[in-house]
Amino acid sequence: MSTITFRLNEKNISLEADPASRLLDLLREDLGLSAVKEGCGEGECGACSVLKDGVLVNSCMVPVGTIEHCSIETLEGLRETDEGRCIIEAFADTGAVQCGFCTPGMVMASIALLRSNARPTLEEIKVALSGNLCRCTGYDMIIKGVQLAAERGDGIW
Amino acid sequence: MVKTYRPENLQEALRIRRETHAVPLAGGTDLMVRYRSWAGTLPKFPWPVLFINHLTELKTMGLREDGLHIGAGVTLSEIEREMEAPQALRAAVSEMAAPALRNLGTLAGNICNASPAGDAVCVLYALDAQVVLTSLSGARTVSVMDFITGPGRKDLNDDELMTDIIIPHANFSHVSYRKVGTRKANALSKMSFCALAKTKLGRIDDVRIAFGAVGPTVVRSWETEKKLLGMDADDLKDHLSAIHDDYDAMIHPIDDQRSTAVYRKQVSLNLLDQFLQNLVKEL
Amino acid sequence: MMTKKISDSIRRVDAVDKAGGYTQYISDMSFDELHYGRLVRGLRSHARITHIDLPALPDGYYFITKDHIPEGGKNEIQQIGTDWPVFADDEVTFYGETIGILVGPDREKVLEIERSISIEYEKLEAVFTIDDGLAMKTGLINGTNNTYADYHLNKGDVDAGFARADQIIEDEITTGFQEHLYMEPQGMVAQYVDGDYIITASCQCPFYLRKAVANVLNTDKEHIIVRQAVTGGAFGGKEHFPDIIAAPLVVAARVVGKPIQVVFDRKDDISFTAKRHPSRGIFRTGLDKEGNIVAMDVDVTINAGAYMSCSNIVLQRAIFSINSVYDIPNVHVRGRSVATNAFPSDAFRGFGAPQGIFLAEMHLSHIASHLGIDPASYKQRYFISKGDTTITNGLMHDEVKLPLMLEKAAEASDLYEKQRLYATGSGKGMGVSFYNHGAGFTGNGEKEIIKARLRMKKHRNGHVDILLSNVEMGQGLQTTFPKIAAAILEIPMEDISCDNPDTSIVPDSGPTVASRSLMVVGKLVERASQQLKERWDESPEVEVEVKYIHPEGCQWDQETLQGDAYPTYGWGVCIVEVEVDPATAEVETKGIWTVHDVGIAIDEMIVHGQVNGGVIQSLGYGSLEKLEYKDGRFYQNTLADYMIPTSMDFPMMSSQLVDNPYENGPFGAKGLGELVFDGASAAFADAVQQAIGKNINRIPVTPEYIMEVMNS
């Protein structure tokens, strides 16, 4: 075990953890952040998406030892912000949510996209979501949700 | 419980590497999958792990006299956005995995994986890329193709770290990169193809052709490429089937869970033919 | 007051909680002193267990086997049959069969113990394919001929029909395994508290789970309480398969006395859960001089695997779907579910219909191509109409709007102009498929087996609870049920609750399967709401209970499989446009157009969500989702190798609805969850065969297969 110091959802945090353990497990089990889901544990599905220093990563691929001094953002830290609310409301309005298991990851991927590109094209949205698998929706309504969030979020992004 | 190291700088990393032979982990996108265990339990790494992703010395990318230098800690996303990177490399990188993994994964990791299906490796072969291997005793530079000695095997001493990738300067008038994946995105490749050519006064001045995932390592033939040098449109047209046959004899893919040997071979040759026929038209 | 139409979309009640990550799934829930369980599986296709070498277990760690089944309990899971044991009984009959369950509080320790268990086997011969099963290559697995069922359907006079035939077209068409790939893997927690077993599970059918384990525990059903946890997708994969996890888990819960969680890792979920049945159809069809069908003889087989599970019901739906939307004269269909040592196949969205429809759609396309006629036009000749006879000699009660639906789909896709432009074999193609899906249980299942009941309760504060056992698993029931009630009661949605079922609280309104929930149970919601409205002012608290009423005029004989197989059908037309890369045989889908008749949409956005999701899942089945059974196990067993569609694999689609109200569904609604899966894979395959000018005979239509066909 080692002391790991990092920034989590805008707060500095320091805790004991095994550096080889997965960020996913640290967030879900030690910190109770269950918006981060495990869908595959092999970097393929995106359900465990978080932001590391502002960029989208799969937390199942990240050993805790590599987040020292990094900033980690999870949906818990974003869902009450203007950005988070904008995406969540847009997803609700376009029918982007069905079983919901992929949705937190989709929201994170959408935030990552819109932060860097406030007016994405259809193709750019598809690329940005391509690492987040959904088995319920067929993606159209999620894509429309991102488009709606971009449209409504003028000034937020 | 496996021992892990988080060095403060490259010098310390090299010292740990020499003393413990800990295995470097940059993006983790390969090692974390390979050694994953039950959810909520530790990955079962069989050796000590050396985290290197935070080392600033490995994060630089830029043009130098001998070519484009890409630090071992530079992520695939960063290469994808690098305007100075060769077109074929950016194309290959942009089709690897998905955005979140490209934000973690590194080109150095992709090379050290030494997988014949590594998409970028096929392009690096064609670009005559080199890698810099550094230890406390110094650094050596070897070509990517000499570095990868077989599937999963590489010429890396246990006190060395890959610190840099060098892509020599070169300009190509014809660039073809094609990944045939298991689906349109977030896919592993069934095979990949990279062909680069430069023409001068209606003749082939430089040409490199590489095939990924069709043998134990990337397939590239200097001998056949040499035959192509100097050809004009008519020469090339006359030699299309001979060139095709050359590669036909070199490509020996396998059946696996992603594709079949027959398919891989035929697609390889189809893409080769397509490239050469276009070249005939454009010479 | 309702001022809008019922179909007008509203926001789903669960959307914001799910999108905000507030919703807790089974793996997110906390339990005191939670223990962790791992199924210890027999990793042999067929073998006798000769010895299990178990290390000394530390305190608090348990290895639970059949010896722990309580006195009087049986080592059998009560499904439709009882052949699937809780724990392998001396013999492992498929790769991955449960032998025991290892339980403990610390997962690293559990893993360590698991690694030191060694199981010795005596190898027995195994068969995996339909042909080897039928040939009884290794002797008997089930019955007298290695089938679980052998059905025959006869319509008209097949012999007389063939006697008039001018030529006979033969075909062999196959479909592969398909993995559900719900995004939330299988998971549940079981605990034993004061004589009660509490199972909290990601599942579709809480009362199935209760029934499945009752005999194992030798206890009254009342002592088994099943609580549905929020279910992150299911698609049939959480219909019966949770029984297979729950049965050993409850045995362990009793011994351990602590809550135990089993959540599958993805690789285990792909490797060791049931899949869609692979199928094969062998067709012999007689044509007269004008190319009209005079007789059709079809042999349908499905690979059921080592235990029966629900294979025979799947088989019934598969053979009933062989003529789906067509009225074809003189048909004989034989259907067999074949026993093999493959992992037992089970329910998957469509439940045999996608297989039957794919086989038949391709065969009819092949006949049309053989005759030089465009398949869609040829198939139209046989569209069934109201009053026509179905393949089970029942009556088509529905008004069939297929011609209108085709017209709409053709217009949206510019079908005829594109067909004119894209010559056969040009690399570009338009594929068309037609399909229907009988909504609800087969025949009289609702009346004889399910006997659904539902309660609604008005509280003093005016709040209304809908008490039923159907689960929200993404399809929107917790929005559509209250929406129906709100429209009738004329109260706001917010005043109505429809919570995750708990078998100790809700009546049994049946399982969440067979596209029955909205139509059958929704009708009960409608009727209960009407009764509640009438009695609203009777007293401060009012409770009403309603029971299922079988539609009049629907006759069915389950012995002979004759009569009205379904009370009504949803209908669909799907058009797919593709372009095939000549160098790589990769297929680019350029467009997808669908038109569906689902009666009346209770909520258009939810319906379009089902259409979009079902069609893409079906296109995955038809193009990407290769799942081979190699060396007795699933070969593509990680998410890196089992390919489901991503956001980039298919274009945005066009989907339209036509209204065709059904009197026995709420507001005229019919079932649709499976319908929308049934046809797209056939449209895709048809488009590819138009593009390459050669017949396609199996799915998935991978580039490897296309190249093979093009080379032949």
PDB file of C-alpha atoms in Angstrom, chain C residues 178-355:
ATOM      1  CA  GLN C 178     -25.703 -14.772 -30.616  1.00  0.00           C
ATOM      2  CA  GLU C 179     -24.624 -13.353 -27.279  1.00  0.00           C
ATOM      3  CA  HIS C 180     -27.071 -10.990 -25.558  1.00  0.00           C
ATOM      4  CA  LEU C 181     -24.380  -8.643 -24.383  1.00  0.00           C
ATOM      5  CA  TYR C 182     -26.617  -6.689 -22.027  1.00  0.00           C
ATOM      6  CA  MET C 183     -24.257  -3.997 -20.768  1.00  0.00           C
ATOM      7  CA  GLU C 184     -24.776  -4.982 -17.148  1.00  0.00           C
ATOM      8  CA  PRO C 185     -23.447  -8.511 -16.639  1.00  0.00           C
ATOM      9  CA  GLN C 186     -25.431 -11.125 -14.711  1.00  0.00           C
ATOM     10  CA  GLY C 187     -25.555 -10.407 -11.001  1.00  0.00           C
ATOM     11  CA  MET C 188     -27.472 -11.076  -7.839  1.00  0.00           C
ATOM     12  CA  VAL C 189     -27.212 -11.202  -4.063  1.00  0.00           C
ATOM     13  CA  ALA C 190     -28.847 -13.896  -1.967  1.00  0.00           C
ATOM     14  CA  GLN C 191     -29.270 -13.979   1.791  1.00  0.00           C
ATOM     15  CA  TYR C 192     -30.983 -16.192   4.313  1.00  0.00           C
ATOM     16  CA  VAL C 193     -32.736 -14.241   7.055  1.00  0.00           C
ATOM     17  CA  ASP C 194     -34.936 -15.807   9.704  1.00  0.00           C
ATOM     18  CA  GLY C 195     -36.101 -18.653   7.535  1.00  0.00           C
ATOM     19  CA  ASP C 196     -36.604 -16.509   4.453  1.00  0.00           C
ATOM     20  CA  TYR C 197     -34.451 -16.519   1.369  1.00  0.00           C
ATOM     21  CA  ILE C 198     -34.075 -13.082  -0.155  1.00  0.00           C
ATOM     22  CA  ILE C 199     -32.760 -12.888  -3.686  1.00  0.00           C
ATOM     23  CA  THR C 200     -32.028  -9.451  -5.105  1.00  0.00           C
ATOM     24  CA  ALA C 201     -31.353  -9.950  -8.771  1.00  0.00           C
ATOM     25  CA  SER C 202     -30.871  -8.324 -12.122  1.00  0.00           C
ATOM     26  CA  CYS C 203     -33.624 -10.293 -13.834  1.00  0.00           C
ATOM     27  CA  GLN C 204     -36.680 -10.300 -16.054  1.00  0.00           C
ATOM     28  CA  CYS C 205     -38.880 -12.767 -14.182  1.00  0.00           C
ATOM     29  CA  PRO C 206     -38.913 -12.575 -10.367  1.00  0.00           C
ATOM     30  CA  PHE C 207     -41.567 -15.288 -10.073  1.00  0.00           C
ATOM     31  CA  TYR C 208     -39.611 -17.640 -12.363  1.00  0.00           C
ATOM     32  CA  LEU C 209     -36.666 -17.295  -9.999  1.00  0.00           C
ATOM     33  CA  ARG C 210     -38.866 -18.089  -7.026  1.00  0.00           C
ATOM     34  CA  LYS C 211     -40.231 -21.181  -8.711  1.00  0.00           C
ATOM     35  CA  ALA C 212     -36.798 -22.274  -9.921  1.00  0.00           C
ATOM     36  CA  VAL C 213     -35.288 -22.596  -6.462  1.00  0.00           C
ATOM     37  CA  ALA C 214     -38.262 -23.666  -4.331  1.00  0.00           C
ATOM     38  CA  ASN C 215     -37.771 -27.398  -4.853  1.00  0.00           C
ATOM     39  CA  VAL C 216     -34.050 -27.086  -4.335  1.00  0.00           C
ATOM     40  CA  LEU C 217     -34.628 -25.587  -0.918  1.00  0.00           C
ATOM     41  CA  ASN C 218     -37.615 -27.767  -0.121  1.00  0.00           C
ATOM     42  CA  THR C 219     -39.450 -24.745   1.157  1.00  0.00           C
ATOM     43  CA  ASP C 220     -42.706 -22.926   0.505  1.00  0.00           C
ATOM     44  CA  LYS C 221     -42.567 -20.293  -2.173  1.00  0.00           C
ATOM     45  CA  GLU C 222     -43.632 -17.713   0.420  1.00  0.00           C
ATOM     46  CA  HIS C 223     -40.268 -18.138   2.101  1.00  0.00           C
ATOM     47  CA  ILE C 224     -38.485 -17.148  -1.049  1.00  0.00           C
ATOM     48  CA  ILE C 225     -38.556 -13.431  -1.697  1.00  0.00           C
ATOM     49  CA  VAL C 226     -37.264 -12.165  -4.995  1.00  0.00           C
ATOM     50  CA  ARG C 227     -36.567  -8.464  -5.392  1.00  0.00           C
ATOM     51  CA  GLN C 228     -35.722  -7.195  -8.815  1.00  0.00           C
ATOM     52  CA  ALA C 229     -32.698  -4.950  -8.845  1.00  0.00           C
ATOM     53  CA  VAL C 230     -32.517  -2.296 -11.550  1.00  0.00           C
ATOM     54  CA  THR C 231     -31.720  -4.355 -14.603  1.00  0.00           C
ATOM     55  CA  GLY C 232     -29.124  -3.078 -17.019  1.00  0.00           C
ATOM     56  CA  GLY C 233     -30.413  -4.754 -20.145  1.00  0.00           C
ATOM     57  CA  ALA C 234     -31.533  -8.339 -20.555  1.00  0.00           C
ATOM     58  CA  PHE C 235     -32.896  -9.221 -24.047  1.00  0.00           C
ATOM     59  CA  GLY C 236     -33.972 -12.669 -22.863  1.00  0.00           C
ATOM     60  CA  GLY C 237     -30.617 -13.365 -21.246  1.00  0.00           C
ATOM     61  CA  LYS C 238     -32.068 -12.666 -17.818  1.00  0.00           C
ATOM     62  CA  GLU C 239     -35.243 -14.662 -18.412  1.00  0.00           C
ATOM     63  CA  HIS C 240     -34.151 -18.157 -17.365  1.00  0.00           C
ATOM     64  CA  PHE C 241     -30.417 -17.901 -16.938  1.00  0.00           C
ATOM     65  CA  PRO C 242     -30.559 -16.169 -13.535  1.00  0.00           C
ATOM     66  CA  ASP C 243     -32.128 -19.446 -12.293  1.00  0.00           C
ATOM     67  CA  ILE C 244     -28.826 -21.158 -12.997  1.00  0.00           C
ATOM     68  CA  ILE C 245     -26.966 -18.710 -10.751  1.00  0.00           C
ATOM     69  CA  ALA C 246     -29.641 -18.379  -8.076  1.00  0.00           C
ATOM     70  CA  ALA C 247     -30.040 -22.088  -7.416  1.00  0.00           C
ATOM     71  CA  PRO C 248     -26.496 -22.758  -6.164  1.00  0.00           C
ATOM     72  CA  LEU C 249     -26.405 -19.321  -4.571  1.00  0.00           C
ATOM     73  CA  VAL C 250     -29.417 -19.871  -2.308  1.00  0.00           C
ATOM     74  CA  VAL C 251     -28.003 -23.201  -1.190  1.00  0.00           C
ATOM     75  CA  ALA C 252     -24.850 -21.324  -0.233  1.00  0.00           C
ATOM     76  CA  ALA C 253     -26.765 -18.491   1.441  1.00  0.00           C
ATOM     77  CA  ARG C 254     -28.401 -20.951   3.821  1.00  0.00           C
ATOM     78  CA  VAL C 255     -25.079 -22.482   4.807  1.00  0.00           C
ATOM     79  CA  VAL C 256     -23.106 -19.264   5.049  1.00  0.00           C
ATOM     80  CA  GLY C 257     -25.783 -17.134   6.703  1.00  0.00           C
ATOM     81  CA  LYS C 258     -24.436 -13.959   5.131  1.00  0.00           C
ATOM     82  CA  PRO C 259     -25.460 -12.099   1.990  1.00  0.00           C
ATOM     83  CA  ILE C 260     -23.509 -13.442  -0.961  1.00  0.00           C
ATOM     84  CA  GLN C 261     -22.963 -11.599  -4.208  1.00  0.00           C
ATOM     85  CA  VAL C 262     -22.344 -13.235  -7.551  1.00  0.00           C
ATOM     86  CA  VAL C 263     -21.594 -10.784 -10.332  1.00  0.00           C
ATOM     87  CA  PHE C 264     -20.104 -12.169 -13.511  1.00  0.00           C
ATOM     88  CA  ASP C 265     -17.076 -10.599 -15.070  1.00  0.00           C
ATOM     89  CA  ARG C 266     -17.636  -9.924 -18.750  1.00  0.00           C
ATOM     90  CA  LYS C 267     -15.479 -12.777 -19.917  1.00  0.00           C
ATOM     91  CA  ASP C 268     -17.400 -15.218 -17.729  1.00  0.00           C
ATOM     92  CA  ASP C 269     -20.630 -13.721 -18.941  1.00  0.00           C
ATOM     93  CA  ILE C 270     -19.720 -14.338 -22.566  1.00  0.00           C
ATOM     94  CA  SER C 271     -18.116 -17.721 -21.906  1.00  0.00           C
ATOM     95  CA  PHE C 272     -20.661 -19.170 -19.513  1.00  0.00           C
ATOM     96  CA  THR C 273     -24.167 -17.929 -20.190  1.00  0.00           C
ATOM     97  CA  ALA C 274     -26.801 -19.149 -22.624  1.00  0.00           C
ATOM     98  CA  LYS C 275     -26.986 -17.793 -26.167  1.00  0.00           C
ATOM     99  CA  ARG C 276     -29.476 -17.551 -29.005  1.00  0.00           C
ATOM    100  CA  HIS C 277     -30.071 -20.979 -30.599  1.00  0.00           C
ATOM    101  CA  PRO C 278     -28.170 -21.639 -33.802  1.00  0.00           C
ATOM    102  CA  SER C 279     -30.586 -22.897 -36.438  1.00  0.00           C
ATOM    103  CA  ARG C 280     -30.757 -24.568 -39.804  1.00  0.00           C
ATOM    104  CA  GLY C 281     -33.540 -24.710 -42.348  1.00  0.00           C
ATOM    105  CA  ILE C 282     -33.533 -27.199 -45.199  1.00  0.00           C
ATOM    106  CA  PHE C 283     -36.094 -26.166 -47.797  1.00  0.00           C
ATOM    107  CA  ARG C 284     -37.685 -27.990 -50.730  1.00  0.00           C
ATOM    108  CA  THR C 285     -40.112 -25.782 -52.559  1.00  0.00           C
ATOM    109  CA  GLY C 286     -42.161 -26.724 -55.582  1.00  0.00           C
ATOM    110  CA  LEU C 287     -42.904 -24.082 -58.232  1.00  0.00           C
ATOM    111  CA  ASP C 288     -45.376 -24.263 -61.080  1.00  0.00           C
ATOM    112  CA  LYS C 289     -44.629 -23.039 -64.611  1.00  0.00           C
ATOM    113  CA  GLU C 290     -45.391 -19.441 -63.666  1.00  0.00           C
ATOM    114  CA  GLY C 291     -43.028 -19.612 -60.728  1.00  0.00           C
ATOM    115  CA  ASN C 292     -45.798 -19.779 -58.154  1.00  0.00           C
ATOM    116  CA  ILE C 293     -45.198 -21.810 -55.039  1.00  0.00           C
ATOM    117  CA  VAL C 294     -47.312 -24.949 -55.014  1.00  0.00           C
ATOM    118  CA  ALA C 295     -45.750 -26.692 -52.021  1.00  0.00           C
ATOM    119  CA  MET C 296     -43.056 -26.174 -49.430  1.00  0.00           C
ATOM    120  CA  ASP C 297     -41.360 -28.708 -47.210  1.00  0.00           C
ATOM    121  CA  VAL C 298     -39.080 -27.404 -44.504  1.00  0.00           C
ATOM    122  CA  ASP C 299     -36.878 -29.140 -41.974  1.00  0.00           C
ATOM    123  CA  VAL C 300     -35.948 -26.801 -39.123  1.00  0.00           C
ATOM    124  CA  THR C 301     -33.444 -27.783 -36.460  1.00  0.00           C
ATOM    125  CA  ILE C 302     -32.063 -25.763 -33.594  1.00  0.00           C
ATOM    126  CA  ASN C 303     -29.055 -26.530 -31.428  1.00  0.00           C
ATOM    127  CA  ALA C 304     -30.544 -26.721 -27.945  1.00  0.00           C
ATOM    128  CA  GLY C 305     -27.438 -27.886 -26.100  1.00  0.00           C
ATOM    129  CA  ALA C 306     -27.026 -30.096 -23.084  1.00  0.00           C
ATOM    130  CA  TYR C 307     -30.274 -29.246 -21.279  1.00  0.00           C
ATOM    131  CA  MET C 308     -33.740 -28.487 -22.540  1.00  0.00           C
ATOM    132  CA  SER C 309     -34.312 -25.106 -20.889  1.00  0.00           C
ATOM    133  CA  CYS C 310     -36.976 -23.351 -23.013  1.00  0.00           C
ATOM    134  CA  SER C 311     -35.773 -24.748 -26.328  1.00  0.00           C
ATOM    135  CA  ASN C 312     -39.041 -26.372 -27.321  1.00  0.00           C
ATOM    136  CA  ILE C 313     -40.999 -23.156 -26.983  1.00  0.00           C
ATOM    137  CA  VAL C 314     -38.294 -21.378 -28.968  1.00  0.00           C
ATOM    138  CA  LEU C 315     -38.610 -24.110 -31.584  1.00  0.00           C
ATOM    139  CA  GLN C 316     -42.381 -23.645 -31.761  1.00  0.00           C
ATOM    140  CA  ARG C 317     -41.985 -19.964 -32.487  1.00  0.00           C
ATOM    141  CA  ALA C 318     -39.265 -20.694 -35.026  1.00  0.00           C
ATOM    142  CA  ILE C 319     -41.460 -23.063 -37.033  1.00  0.00           C
ATOM    143  CA  PHE C 320     -44.545 -20.838 -36.755  1.00  0.00           C
ATOM    144  CA  SER C 321     -42.381 -18.054 -38.217  1.00  0.00           C
ATOM    145  CA  ILE C 322     -41.439 -20.034 -41.301  1.00  0.00           C
ATOM    146  CA  ASN C 323     -44.345 -18.432 -43.163  1.00  0.00           C
ATOM    147  CA  SER C 324     -44.493 -15.294 -40.968  1.00  0.00           C
ATOM    148  CA  VAL C 325     -46.265 -12.721 -43.147  1.00  0.00           C
ATOM    149  CA  TYR C 326     -47.071 -15.094 -45.999  1.00  0.00           C
ATOM    150  CA  ASP C 327     -49.977 -17.287 -46.896  1.00  0.00           C
ATOM    151  CA  ILE C 328     -48.292 -20.116 -48.758  1.00  0.00           C
ATOM    152  CA  PRO C 329     -50.321 -23.113 -49.889  1.00  0.00           C
ATOM    153  CA  ASN C 330     -49.404 -26.689 -48.953  1.00  0.00           C
ATOM    154  CA  VAL C 331     -46.696 -26.446 -46.364  1.00  0.00           C
ATOM    155  CA  HIS C 332     -45.081 -29.042 -44.159  1.00  0.00           C
ATOM    156  CA  VAL C 333     -42.623 -27.969 -41.489  1.00  0.00           C
ATOM    157  CA  ARG C 334     -40.755 -30.350 -39.277  1.00  0.00           C
ATOM    158  CA  GLY C 335     -39.024 -28.853 -36.266  1.00  0.00           C
ATOM    159  CA  ARG C 336     -36.530 -30.473 -33.943  1.00  0.00           C
ATOM    160  CA  SER C 337     -34.614 -29.124 -30.977  1.00  0.00           C
ATOM    161  CA  VAL C 338     -31.420 -31.109 -30.894  1.00  0.00           C
ATOM    162  CA  ALA C 339     -29.535 -32.224 -27.798  1.00  0.00           C
ATOM    163  CA  THR C 340     -25.762 -31.733 -27.918  1.00  0.00           C
ATOM    164  CA  ASN C 341     -22.963 -31.018 -25.454  1.00  0.00           C
ATOM    165  CA  ALA C 342     -23.007 -27.359 -26.360  1.00  0.00           C
ATOM    166  CA  PHE C 343     -23.809 -24.738 -23.729  1.00  0.00           C
ATOM    167  CA  PRO C 344     -27.624 -24.864 -23.405  1.00  0.00           C
ATOM    168  CA  SER C 345     -29.193 -22.227 -25.641  1.00  0.00           C
ATOM    169  CA  ASP C 346     -31.979 -20.103 -24.291  1.00  0.00           C
ATOM    170  CA  ALA C 347     -34.281 -17.132 -24.745  1.00  0.00           C
ATOM    171  CA  PHE C 348     -33.091 -14.178 -26.781  1.00  0.00           C
ATOM    172  CA  ARG C 349     -35.237 -11.336 -28.098  1.00  0.00           C
ATOM    173  CA  GLY C 350     -37.448 -12.841 -30.774  1.00  0.00           C
ATOM    174  CA  PHE C 351     -37.342 -16.324 -29.249  1.00  0.00           C
ATOM    175  CA  GLY C 352     -36.937 -18.390 -32.425  1.00  0.00           C
ATOM    176  CA  ALA C 353     -38.793 -15.968 -34.676  1.00  0.00           C
ATOM    177  CA  PRO C 354     -35.649 -14.207 -35.939  1.00  0.00           C
ATOM    178  CA  GLN C 355     -34.257 -17.583 -36.949  1.00  0.00           C
TER     179      GLN C 355
END
